[in-house]
Tab-separated table of C-alpha atoms in Angstrom:
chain	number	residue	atom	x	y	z
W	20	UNK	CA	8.980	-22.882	-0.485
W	21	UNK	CA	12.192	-23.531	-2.094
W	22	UNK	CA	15.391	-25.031	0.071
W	23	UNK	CA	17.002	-21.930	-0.929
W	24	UNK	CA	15.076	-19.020	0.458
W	25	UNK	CA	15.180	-20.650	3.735
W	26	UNK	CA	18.512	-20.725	3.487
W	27	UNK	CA	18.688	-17.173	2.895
W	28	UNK	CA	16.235	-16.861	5.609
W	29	UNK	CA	18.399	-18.464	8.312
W	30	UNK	CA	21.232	-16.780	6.924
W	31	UNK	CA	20.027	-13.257	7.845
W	32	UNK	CA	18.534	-14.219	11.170
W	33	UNK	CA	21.936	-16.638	12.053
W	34	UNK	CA	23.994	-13.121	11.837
W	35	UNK	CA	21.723	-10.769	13.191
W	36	UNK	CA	21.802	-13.379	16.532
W	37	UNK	CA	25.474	-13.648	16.332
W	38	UNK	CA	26.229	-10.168	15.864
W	39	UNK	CA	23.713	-9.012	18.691
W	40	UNK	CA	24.737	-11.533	21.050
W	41	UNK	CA	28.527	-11.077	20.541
W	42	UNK	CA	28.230	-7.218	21.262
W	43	UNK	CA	25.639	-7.545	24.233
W	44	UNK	CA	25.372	-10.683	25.690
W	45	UNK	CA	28.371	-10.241	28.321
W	46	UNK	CA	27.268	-6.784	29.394
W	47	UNK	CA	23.759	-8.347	29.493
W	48	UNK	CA	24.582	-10.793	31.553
W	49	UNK	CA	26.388	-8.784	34.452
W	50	UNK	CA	23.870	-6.668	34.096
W	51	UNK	CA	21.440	-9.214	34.752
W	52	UNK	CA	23.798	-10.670	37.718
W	53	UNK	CA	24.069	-6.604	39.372
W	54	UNK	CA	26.928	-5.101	40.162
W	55	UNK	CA	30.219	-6.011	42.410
W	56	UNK	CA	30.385	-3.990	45.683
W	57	UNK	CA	33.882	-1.681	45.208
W	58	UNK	CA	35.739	-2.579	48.659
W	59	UNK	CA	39.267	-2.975	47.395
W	60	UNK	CA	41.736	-1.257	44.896
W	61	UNK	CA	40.036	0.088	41.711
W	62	UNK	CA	42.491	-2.180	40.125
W	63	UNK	CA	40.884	-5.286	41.618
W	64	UNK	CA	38.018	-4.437	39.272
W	65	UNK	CA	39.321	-3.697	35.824
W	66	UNK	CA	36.753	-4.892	33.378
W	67	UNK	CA	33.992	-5.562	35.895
W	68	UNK	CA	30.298	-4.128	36.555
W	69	UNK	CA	31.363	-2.542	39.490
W	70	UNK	CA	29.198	-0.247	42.206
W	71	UNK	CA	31.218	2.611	43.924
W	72	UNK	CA	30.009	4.755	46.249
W	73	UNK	CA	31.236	8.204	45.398
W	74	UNK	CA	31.563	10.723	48.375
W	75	UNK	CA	34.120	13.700	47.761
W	76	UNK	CA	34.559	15.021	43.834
W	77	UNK	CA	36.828	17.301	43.318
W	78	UNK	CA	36.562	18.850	39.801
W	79	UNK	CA	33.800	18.619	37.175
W	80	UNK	CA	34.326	18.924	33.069
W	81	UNK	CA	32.533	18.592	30.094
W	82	UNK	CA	33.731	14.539	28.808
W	83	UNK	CA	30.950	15.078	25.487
W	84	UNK	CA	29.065	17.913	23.772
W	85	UNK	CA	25.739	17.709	22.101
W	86	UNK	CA	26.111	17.455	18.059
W	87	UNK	CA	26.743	21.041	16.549
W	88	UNK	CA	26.429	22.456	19.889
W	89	UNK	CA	29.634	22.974	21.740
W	90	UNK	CA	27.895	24.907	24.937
W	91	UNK	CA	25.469	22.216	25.990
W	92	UNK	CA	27.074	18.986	27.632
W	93	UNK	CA	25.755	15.770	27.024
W	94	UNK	CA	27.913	13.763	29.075
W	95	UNK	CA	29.529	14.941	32.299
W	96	UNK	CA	33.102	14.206	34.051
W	97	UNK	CA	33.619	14.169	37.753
W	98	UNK	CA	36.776	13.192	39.200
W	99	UNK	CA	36.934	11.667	42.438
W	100	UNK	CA	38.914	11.298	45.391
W	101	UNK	CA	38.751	8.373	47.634
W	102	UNK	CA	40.607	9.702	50.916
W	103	UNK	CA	40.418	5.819	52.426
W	104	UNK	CA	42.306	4.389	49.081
W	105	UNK	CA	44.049	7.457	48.473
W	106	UNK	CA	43.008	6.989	44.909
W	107	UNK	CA	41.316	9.326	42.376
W	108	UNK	CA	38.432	7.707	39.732
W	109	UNK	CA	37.047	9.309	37.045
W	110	UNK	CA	33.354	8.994	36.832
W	111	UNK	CA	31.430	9.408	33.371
W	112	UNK	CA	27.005	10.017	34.078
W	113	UNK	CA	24.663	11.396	31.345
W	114	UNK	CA	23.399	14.843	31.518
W	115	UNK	CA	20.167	13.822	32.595
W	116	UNK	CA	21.910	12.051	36.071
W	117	UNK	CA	24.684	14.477	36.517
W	118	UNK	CA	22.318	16.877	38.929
W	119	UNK	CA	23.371	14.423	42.128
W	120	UNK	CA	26.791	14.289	41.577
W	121	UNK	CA	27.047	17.804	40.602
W	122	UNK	CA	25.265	18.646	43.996
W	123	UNK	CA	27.351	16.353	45.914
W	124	UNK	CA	30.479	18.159	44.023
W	125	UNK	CA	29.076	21.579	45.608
W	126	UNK	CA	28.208	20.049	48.992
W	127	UNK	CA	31.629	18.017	49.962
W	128	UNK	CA	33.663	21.112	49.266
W	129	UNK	CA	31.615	23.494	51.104
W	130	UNK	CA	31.392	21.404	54.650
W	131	UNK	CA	27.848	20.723	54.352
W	132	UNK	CA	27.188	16.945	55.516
W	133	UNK	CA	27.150	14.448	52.375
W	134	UNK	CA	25.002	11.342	51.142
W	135	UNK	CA	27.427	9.531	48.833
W	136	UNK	CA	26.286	8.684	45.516
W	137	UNK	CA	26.104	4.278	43.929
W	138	UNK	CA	27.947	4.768	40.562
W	139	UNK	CA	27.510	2.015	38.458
W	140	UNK	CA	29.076	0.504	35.616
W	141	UNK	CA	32.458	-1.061	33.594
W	142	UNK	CA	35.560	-0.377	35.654
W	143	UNK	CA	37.813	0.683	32.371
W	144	UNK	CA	41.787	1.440	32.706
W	145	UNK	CA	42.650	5.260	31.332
W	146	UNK	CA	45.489	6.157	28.765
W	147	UNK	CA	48.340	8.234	29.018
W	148	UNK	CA	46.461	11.271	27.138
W	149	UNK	CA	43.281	10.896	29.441
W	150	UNK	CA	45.228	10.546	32.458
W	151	UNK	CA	47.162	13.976	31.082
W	152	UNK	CA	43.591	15.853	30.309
W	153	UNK	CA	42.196	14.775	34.123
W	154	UNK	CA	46.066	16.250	35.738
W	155	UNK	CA	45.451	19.301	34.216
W	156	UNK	CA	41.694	19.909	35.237
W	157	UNK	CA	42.989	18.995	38.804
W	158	UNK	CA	45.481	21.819	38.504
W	159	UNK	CA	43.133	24.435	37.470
W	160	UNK	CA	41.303	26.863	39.039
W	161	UNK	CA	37.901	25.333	39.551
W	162	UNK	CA	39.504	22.507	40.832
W	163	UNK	CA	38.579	21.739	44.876
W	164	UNK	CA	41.732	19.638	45.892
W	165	UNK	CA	44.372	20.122	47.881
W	166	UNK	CA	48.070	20.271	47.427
W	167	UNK	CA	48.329	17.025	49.055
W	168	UNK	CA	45.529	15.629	46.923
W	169	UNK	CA	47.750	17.019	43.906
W	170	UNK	CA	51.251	14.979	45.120
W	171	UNK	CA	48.534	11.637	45.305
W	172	UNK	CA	47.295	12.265	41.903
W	173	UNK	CA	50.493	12.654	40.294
W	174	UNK	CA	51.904	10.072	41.687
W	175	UNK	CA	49.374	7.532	41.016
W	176	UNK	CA	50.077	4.117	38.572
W	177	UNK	CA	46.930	3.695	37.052
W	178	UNK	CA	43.553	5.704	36.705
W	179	UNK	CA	40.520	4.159	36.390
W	180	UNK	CA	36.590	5.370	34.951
W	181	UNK	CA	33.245	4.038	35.402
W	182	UNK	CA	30.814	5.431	32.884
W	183	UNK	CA	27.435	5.608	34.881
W	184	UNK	CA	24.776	3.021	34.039
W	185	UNK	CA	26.740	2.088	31.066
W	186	UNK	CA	28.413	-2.083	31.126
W	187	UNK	CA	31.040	-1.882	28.945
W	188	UNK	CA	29.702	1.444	26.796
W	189	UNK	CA	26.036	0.167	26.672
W	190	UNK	CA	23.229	1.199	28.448
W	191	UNK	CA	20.171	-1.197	29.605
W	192	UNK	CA	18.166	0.486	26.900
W	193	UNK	CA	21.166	-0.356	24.013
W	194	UNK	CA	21.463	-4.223	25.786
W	195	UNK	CA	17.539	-5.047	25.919
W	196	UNK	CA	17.110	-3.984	22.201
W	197	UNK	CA	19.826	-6.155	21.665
W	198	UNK	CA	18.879	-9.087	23.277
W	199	UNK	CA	15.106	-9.224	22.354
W	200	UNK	CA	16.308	-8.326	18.255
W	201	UNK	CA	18.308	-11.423	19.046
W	202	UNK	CA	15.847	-13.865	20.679
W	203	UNK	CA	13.235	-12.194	17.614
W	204	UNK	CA	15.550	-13.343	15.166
W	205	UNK	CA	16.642	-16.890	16.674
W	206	UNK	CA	12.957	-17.709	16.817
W	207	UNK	CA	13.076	-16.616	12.779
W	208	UNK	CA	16.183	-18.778	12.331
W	209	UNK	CA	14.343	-21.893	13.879
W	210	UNK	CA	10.792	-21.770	12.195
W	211	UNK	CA	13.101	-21.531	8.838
W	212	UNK	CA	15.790	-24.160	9.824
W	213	UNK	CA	12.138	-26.165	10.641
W	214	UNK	CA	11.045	-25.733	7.078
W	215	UNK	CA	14.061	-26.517	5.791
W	216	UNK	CA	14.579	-29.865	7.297
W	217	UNK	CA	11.088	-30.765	6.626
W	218	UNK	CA	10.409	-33.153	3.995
W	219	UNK	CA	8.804	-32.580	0.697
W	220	UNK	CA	6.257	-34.820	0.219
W	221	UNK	CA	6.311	-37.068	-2.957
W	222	UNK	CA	4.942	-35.782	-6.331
W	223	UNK	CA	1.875	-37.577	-7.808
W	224	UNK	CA	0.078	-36.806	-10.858
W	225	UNK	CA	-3.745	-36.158	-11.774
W	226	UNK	CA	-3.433	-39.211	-13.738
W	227	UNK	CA	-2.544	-40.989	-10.514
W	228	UNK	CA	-5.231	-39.653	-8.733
W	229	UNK	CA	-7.743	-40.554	-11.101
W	230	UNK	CA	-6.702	-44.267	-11.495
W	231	UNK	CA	-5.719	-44.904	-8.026
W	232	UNK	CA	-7.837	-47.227	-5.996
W	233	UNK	CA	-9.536	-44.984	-3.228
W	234	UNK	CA	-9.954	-46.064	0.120
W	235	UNK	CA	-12.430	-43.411	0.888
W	236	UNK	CA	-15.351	-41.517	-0.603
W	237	UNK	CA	-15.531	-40.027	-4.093
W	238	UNK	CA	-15.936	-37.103	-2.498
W	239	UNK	CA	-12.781	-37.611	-0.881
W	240	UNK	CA	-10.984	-38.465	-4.003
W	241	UNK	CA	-11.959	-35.233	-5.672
W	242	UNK	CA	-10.373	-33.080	-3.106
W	243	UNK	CA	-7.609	-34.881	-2.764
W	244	UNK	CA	-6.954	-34.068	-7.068
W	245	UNK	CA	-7.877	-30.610	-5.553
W	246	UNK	CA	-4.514	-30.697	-3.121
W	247	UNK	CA	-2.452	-31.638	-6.000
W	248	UNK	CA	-2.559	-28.459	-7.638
W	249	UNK	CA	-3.673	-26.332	-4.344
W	250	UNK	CA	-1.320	-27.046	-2.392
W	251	UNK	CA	1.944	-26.380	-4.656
W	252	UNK	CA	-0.165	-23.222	-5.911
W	253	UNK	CA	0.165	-22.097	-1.592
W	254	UNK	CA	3.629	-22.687	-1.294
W	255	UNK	CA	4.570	-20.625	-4.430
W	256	UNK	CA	1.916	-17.699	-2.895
W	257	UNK	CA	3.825	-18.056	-0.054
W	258	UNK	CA	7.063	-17.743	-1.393
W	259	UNK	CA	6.676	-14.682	-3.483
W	260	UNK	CA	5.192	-12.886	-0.286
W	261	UNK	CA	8.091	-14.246	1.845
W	262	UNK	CA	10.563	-13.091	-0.929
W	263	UNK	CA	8.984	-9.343	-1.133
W	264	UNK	CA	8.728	-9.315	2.862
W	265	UNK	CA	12.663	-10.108	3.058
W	266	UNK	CA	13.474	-7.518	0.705
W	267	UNK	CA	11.309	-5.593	3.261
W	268	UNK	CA	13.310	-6.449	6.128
W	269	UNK	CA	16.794	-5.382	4.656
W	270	UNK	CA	14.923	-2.215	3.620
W	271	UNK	CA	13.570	-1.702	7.014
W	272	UNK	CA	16.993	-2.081	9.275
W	273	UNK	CA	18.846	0.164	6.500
W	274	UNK	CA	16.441	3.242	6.652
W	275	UNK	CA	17.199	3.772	10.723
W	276	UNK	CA	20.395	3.528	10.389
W	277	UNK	CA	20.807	5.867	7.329
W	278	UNK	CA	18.727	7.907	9.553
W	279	UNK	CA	21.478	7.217	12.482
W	280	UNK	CA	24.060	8.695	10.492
W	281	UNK	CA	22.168	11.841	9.023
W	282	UNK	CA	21.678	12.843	12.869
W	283	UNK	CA	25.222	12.269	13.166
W	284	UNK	CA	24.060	9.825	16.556
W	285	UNK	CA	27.443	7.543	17.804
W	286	UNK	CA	28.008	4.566	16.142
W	287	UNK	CA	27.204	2.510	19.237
W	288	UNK	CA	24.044	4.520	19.141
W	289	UNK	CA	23.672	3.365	15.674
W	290	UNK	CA	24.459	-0.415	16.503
W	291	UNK	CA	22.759	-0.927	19.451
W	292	UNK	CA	19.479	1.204	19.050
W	293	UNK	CA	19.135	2.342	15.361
W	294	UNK	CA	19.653	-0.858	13.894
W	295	UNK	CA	17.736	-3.202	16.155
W	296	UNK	CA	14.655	-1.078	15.735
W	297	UNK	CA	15.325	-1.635	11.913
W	298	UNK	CA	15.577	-5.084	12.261
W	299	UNK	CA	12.640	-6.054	14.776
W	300	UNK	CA	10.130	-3.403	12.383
W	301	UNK	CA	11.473	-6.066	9.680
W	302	UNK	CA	11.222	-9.048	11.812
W	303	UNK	CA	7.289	-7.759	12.659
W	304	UNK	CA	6.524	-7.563	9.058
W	305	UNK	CA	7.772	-10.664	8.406
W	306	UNK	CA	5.587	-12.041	11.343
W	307	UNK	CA	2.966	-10.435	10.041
W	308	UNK	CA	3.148	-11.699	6.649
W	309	UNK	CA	3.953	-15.546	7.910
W	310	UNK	CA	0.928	-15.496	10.315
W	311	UNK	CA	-1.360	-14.222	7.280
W	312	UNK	CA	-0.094	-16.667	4.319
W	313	UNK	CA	-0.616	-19.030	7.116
W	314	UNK	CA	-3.969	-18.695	8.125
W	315	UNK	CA	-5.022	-17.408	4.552
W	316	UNK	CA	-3.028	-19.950	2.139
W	317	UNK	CA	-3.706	-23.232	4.372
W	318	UNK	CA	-4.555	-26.003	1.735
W	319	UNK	CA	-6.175	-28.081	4.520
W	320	UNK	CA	-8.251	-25.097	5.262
W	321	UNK	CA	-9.776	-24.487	1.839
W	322	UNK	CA	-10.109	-28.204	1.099
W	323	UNK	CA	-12.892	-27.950	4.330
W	324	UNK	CA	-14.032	-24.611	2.523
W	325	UNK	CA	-14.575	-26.714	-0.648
W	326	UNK	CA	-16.380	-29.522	0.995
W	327	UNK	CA	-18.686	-27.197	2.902
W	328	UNK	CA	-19.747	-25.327	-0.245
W	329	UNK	CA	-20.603	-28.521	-2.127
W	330	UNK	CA	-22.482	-29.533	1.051
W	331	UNK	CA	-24.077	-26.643	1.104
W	332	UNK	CA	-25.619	-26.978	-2.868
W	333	UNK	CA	-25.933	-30.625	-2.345
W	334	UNK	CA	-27.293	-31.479	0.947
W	335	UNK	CA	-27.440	-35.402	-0.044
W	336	UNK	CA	-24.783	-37.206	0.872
W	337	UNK	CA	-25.547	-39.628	-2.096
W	338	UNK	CA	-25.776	-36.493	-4.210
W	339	UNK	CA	-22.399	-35.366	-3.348
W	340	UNK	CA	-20.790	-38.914	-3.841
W	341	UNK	CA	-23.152	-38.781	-7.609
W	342	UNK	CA	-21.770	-35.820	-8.153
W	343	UNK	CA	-17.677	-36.340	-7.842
W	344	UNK	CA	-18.057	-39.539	-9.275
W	345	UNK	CA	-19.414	-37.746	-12.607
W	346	UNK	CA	-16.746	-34.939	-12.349
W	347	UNK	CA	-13.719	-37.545	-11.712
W	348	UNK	CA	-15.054	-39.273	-14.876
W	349	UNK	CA	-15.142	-35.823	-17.196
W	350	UNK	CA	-11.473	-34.914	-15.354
W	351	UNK	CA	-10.070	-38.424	-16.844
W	352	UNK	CA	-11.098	-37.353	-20.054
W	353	UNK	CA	-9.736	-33.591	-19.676
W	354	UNK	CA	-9.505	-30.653	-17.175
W	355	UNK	CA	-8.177	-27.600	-17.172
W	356	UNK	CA	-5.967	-25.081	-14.517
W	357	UNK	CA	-6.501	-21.424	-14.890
W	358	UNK	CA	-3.899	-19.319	-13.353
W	359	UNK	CA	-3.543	-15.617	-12.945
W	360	UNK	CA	-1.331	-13.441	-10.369
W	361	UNK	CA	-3.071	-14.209	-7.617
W	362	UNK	CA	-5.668	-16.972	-8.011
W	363	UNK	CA	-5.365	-20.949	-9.632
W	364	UNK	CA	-8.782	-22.302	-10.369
W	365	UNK	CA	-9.196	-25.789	-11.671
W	366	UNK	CA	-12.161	-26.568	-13.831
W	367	UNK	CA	-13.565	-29.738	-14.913
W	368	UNK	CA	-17.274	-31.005	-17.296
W	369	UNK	CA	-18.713	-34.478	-16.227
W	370	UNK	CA	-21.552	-35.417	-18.141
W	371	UNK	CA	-23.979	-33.955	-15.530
W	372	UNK	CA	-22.166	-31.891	-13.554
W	373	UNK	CA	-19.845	-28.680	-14.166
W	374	UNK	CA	-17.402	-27.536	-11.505
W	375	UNK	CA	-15.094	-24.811	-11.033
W	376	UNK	CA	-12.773	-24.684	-7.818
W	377	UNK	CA	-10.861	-21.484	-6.953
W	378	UNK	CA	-7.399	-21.375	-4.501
W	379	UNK	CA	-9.143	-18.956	-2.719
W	380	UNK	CA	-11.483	-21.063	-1.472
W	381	UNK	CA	-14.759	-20.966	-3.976
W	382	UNK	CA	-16.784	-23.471	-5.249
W	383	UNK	CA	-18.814	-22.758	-8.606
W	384	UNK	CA	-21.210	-26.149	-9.127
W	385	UNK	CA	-23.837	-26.215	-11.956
W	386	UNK	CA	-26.395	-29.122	-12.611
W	387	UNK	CA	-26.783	-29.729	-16.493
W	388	UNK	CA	-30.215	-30.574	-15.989
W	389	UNK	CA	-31.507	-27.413	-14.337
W	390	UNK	CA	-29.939	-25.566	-17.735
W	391	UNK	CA	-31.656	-24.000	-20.314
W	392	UNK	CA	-29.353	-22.417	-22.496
W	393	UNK	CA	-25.414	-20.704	-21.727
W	394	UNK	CA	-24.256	-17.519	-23.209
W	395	UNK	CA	-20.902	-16.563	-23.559
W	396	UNK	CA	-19.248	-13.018	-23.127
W	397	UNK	CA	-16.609	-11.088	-22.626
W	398	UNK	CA	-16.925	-8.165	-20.025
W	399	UNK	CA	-14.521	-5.414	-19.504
W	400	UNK	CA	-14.677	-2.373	-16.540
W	401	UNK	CA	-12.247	-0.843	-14.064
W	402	UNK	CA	-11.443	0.257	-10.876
W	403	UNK	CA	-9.314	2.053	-8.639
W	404	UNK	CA	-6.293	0.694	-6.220
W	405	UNK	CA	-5.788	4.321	-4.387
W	406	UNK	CA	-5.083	6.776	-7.189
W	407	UNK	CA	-4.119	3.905	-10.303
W	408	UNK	CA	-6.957	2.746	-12.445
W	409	UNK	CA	-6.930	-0.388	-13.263
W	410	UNK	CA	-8.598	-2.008	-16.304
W	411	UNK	CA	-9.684	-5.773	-16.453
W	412	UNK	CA	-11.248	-8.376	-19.125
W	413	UNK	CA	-13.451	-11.274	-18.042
W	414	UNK	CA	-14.656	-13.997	-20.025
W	415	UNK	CA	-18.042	-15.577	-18.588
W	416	UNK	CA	-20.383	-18.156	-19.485
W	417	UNK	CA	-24.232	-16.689	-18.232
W	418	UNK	CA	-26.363	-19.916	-17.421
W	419	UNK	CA	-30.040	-19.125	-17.361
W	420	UNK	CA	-32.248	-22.301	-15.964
W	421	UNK	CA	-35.109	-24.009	-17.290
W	422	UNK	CA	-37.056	-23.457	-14.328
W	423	UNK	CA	-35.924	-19.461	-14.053
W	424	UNK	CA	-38.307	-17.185	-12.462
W	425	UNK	CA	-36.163	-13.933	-13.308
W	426	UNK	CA	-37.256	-11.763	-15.753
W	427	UNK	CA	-33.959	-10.484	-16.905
W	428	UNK	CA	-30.088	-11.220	-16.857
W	429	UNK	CA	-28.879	-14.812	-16.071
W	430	UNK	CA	-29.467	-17.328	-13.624
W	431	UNK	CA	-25.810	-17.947	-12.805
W	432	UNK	CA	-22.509	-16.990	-13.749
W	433	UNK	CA	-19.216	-18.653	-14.624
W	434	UNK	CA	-16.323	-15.785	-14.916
W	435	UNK	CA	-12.740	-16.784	-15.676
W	436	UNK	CA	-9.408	-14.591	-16.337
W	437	UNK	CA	-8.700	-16.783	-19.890
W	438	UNK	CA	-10.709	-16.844	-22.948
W	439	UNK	CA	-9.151	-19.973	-23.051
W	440	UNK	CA	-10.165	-21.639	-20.016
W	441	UNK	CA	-13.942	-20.075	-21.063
W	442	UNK	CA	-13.088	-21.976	-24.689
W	443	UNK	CA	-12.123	-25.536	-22.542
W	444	UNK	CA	-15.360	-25.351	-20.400
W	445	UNK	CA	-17.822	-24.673	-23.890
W	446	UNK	CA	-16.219	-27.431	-25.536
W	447	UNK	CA	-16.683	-29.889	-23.057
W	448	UNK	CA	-20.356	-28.874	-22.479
W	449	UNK	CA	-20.806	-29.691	-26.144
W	450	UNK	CA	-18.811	-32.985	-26.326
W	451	UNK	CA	-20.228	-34.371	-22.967
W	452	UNK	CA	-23.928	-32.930	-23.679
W	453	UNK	CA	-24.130	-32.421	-27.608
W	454	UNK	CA	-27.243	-30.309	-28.922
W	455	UNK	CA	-29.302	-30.674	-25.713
W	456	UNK	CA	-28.264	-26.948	-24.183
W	457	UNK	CA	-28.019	-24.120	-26.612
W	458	UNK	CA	-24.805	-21.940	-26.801
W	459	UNK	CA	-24.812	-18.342	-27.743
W	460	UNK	CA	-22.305	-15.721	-28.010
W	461	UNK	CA	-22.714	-12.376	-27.296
């Protein structure tokens, strides 16, 4: 592929690491290291993954309502007193966890005997206006403290809040998403930095080919011309799929987000959930697609499929070496490259032999002297992809043998996309073989 779509390639995965990493890879890490025990002054622990074990609350309020829905809760507020720091904290938990702390809230106020409650998570300092809302639910008349309790509170410096299982506003589910879209994407980032820095090999011509002094077999010679037009033929494949599948990816991360927003979910929601799924669903097609154009558009791979296929028609070593010896000789004089959409086929008349090799991996070999006569054609017919019809033209050259035992239609059949590649493959027949095989046209 180009320099430059790696580069784009990198580009995308460099910021989707740096982004990730700068907004979870602190909380990740403390969350990884667990939390510090709470023994001193909440003070001592601004800004820390803290665990506190909460014993006497004193008030309870609604700190977040569901979307559209202002009588259902979504995130509960307990406010409690530590009688051994003479200290109030605020404590933040989800709905789904408030049940023990709301329990322990009923318990520790009615003189029942009390387990006391971890609470984990980022020790954060509280405004003025906070610090003002928390005062006055203390004062009111669900509130369970004292007057004393009420002299403490509004006397004290600082407040402090712990949001429950939440470092820093993110939850373990937000901070793995995070990290793994990260480590997906660095692992992106290096395969295309590897690309990148890896050298392009050297052009060389067919003419090159042809002349050059071979060390090894004929046969060996005439797969190597194959690789000169195979392999560049791969990387462009692969390019145009790795192109569409990047387009993909950006399409992929935008519609979960876009869907973020229509649910009206919080924009940490968004960043830390909504947009990693995005992003790893774009990062798995793009997996997807490498792995296939890997295994599917290896040059080294069809090369083998080439040299089985000829093996396979000409079990004779000596026949084989005959055989690309007469094709490189027609090539010098002329060959031709078909190329459509999605398939390169090079084609080439020696004065025995005919060959046709598809990027796919075929092999179409005919031996001049087994033929009787060629007809050419041109076929047309359609199918369906889903619901679209689709209408195609073929241009074929219908070999029927000498030695034939079928009673009808050809013997074999060379099909090509071009009437011009048909018109190249007819012409040689008749310079390399004159009169001796008859050509029709239907």
């Amino acid at each position: 592929m180009k320099k430059g779509y790696y580069v784009g390639l990198m580009a995308l995965s460099l910021a989707a690491v740096v982004f990730f990493l700068v907004l979870a890879g602190g909380p990740f890490i403390q969350m990884q290291s667990g939390p510090v025990p709470m023994t001193g002054s909440f003070g001592e622990y601004e800004g820390k993954y803290g665990a506190y074990e909460a014993a006497w609350p004193v008030a309870s309020y609604g700190a977040e309502y569901y979307s559209g829905d202002q009588d259902r809760i979504s995130r509960w507020g307990y406010i409690i007193y530590d009688e051994e720091r003479q200290e109030f904290l605020n404590v933040i938990t989800s709905d789904s966890d408030h049940s023990r702390i709301g329990n322990l809230l009923y318990k520790a106020n009615n003189g029942s005997k009390v387990t006391p409650v971890t609470v984990r998570g980022t020790v954060v300092a509280l405004d003025d206006a906070q610090v003002e809302k928390l005062l006055n639910i203390l004062t009111g008349s669900d509130s369970k403290t004292t007057r004393e309790m009420d002299l403490i509170a509004f006397s004290q410096d600082r407040w402090y809040s712990i949001e429950h299982k939440k470092i820093q506003g993110l939850g373990a589910v937000n901070l793995w998403f995070c990290i793994i879209t990260a480590a997906v994407n660095l692992m992106i980032f290096l395969i295309a930095l590897k690309g990148f820095l890896k050298k392009k090999e050297g052009k060389e011509d067919e003419r090159a080919i042809l002349e050059k002094d071979f060390s090894g077999s004929k046969m060996d010679q005439l797969l190597a011309l194959q690789k000169l037009w195979l392999s560049p033929w791969h990387d462009y494949l692969k390019k145009k799929g790795t192109k569409t599948v990047i387009g993909g990816m950006l399409l992929g991360a935008v519609i979960p987000v876009a869907l973020g927003f229509f649910v009206k979910a919080s924009l940490t929601t968004i960043m830390t959930i909504h947009l990693p799924v995005g992003l790893l669903m774009g990062d798995l097609l793009l997996w997807v697609q490498w792995m296939s154009l890997k295994f599917s558009l290896n040059t080294d791979k069809i090369l083998k499929s080439f040299r089985k296929q000829i093996g396979k028609a000409l079990p004779s070593k000596d026949d084989q070496e005959e055989m690309a010896a007469d094709i490189l000789e027609g090539a010098k004089d002329k060959s031709y490259r078909e190329r459509s959409s999605q398939n390169m086929s090079w084609v080439a008349v020696g004065k025995r032999y005919w060959i046709v090799f598809h990027s796919l991996g075929g092999v179409r070999l005919v031996d001049s002297n087994r033929v009787a006569r060629v007809e050419t054609a041109t076929e047309t017919g359609q199918y369906y992809t889903g619901k679209v019809r689709i209408t195609y033209t073929t241009y074929v050259a219908r070999i029927y043998f000498k030695d034939s035992a079928k009673k009808k239609g050809c013997d074999y059949e060379l099909g090509f996309d071009g009437e011009d590649t048909l018109g190249f493959l007819i012409a040689q027949i008749k310079k390399n073989l004159g009169d001796s095989i008859e050509i029709t046209a239907v």
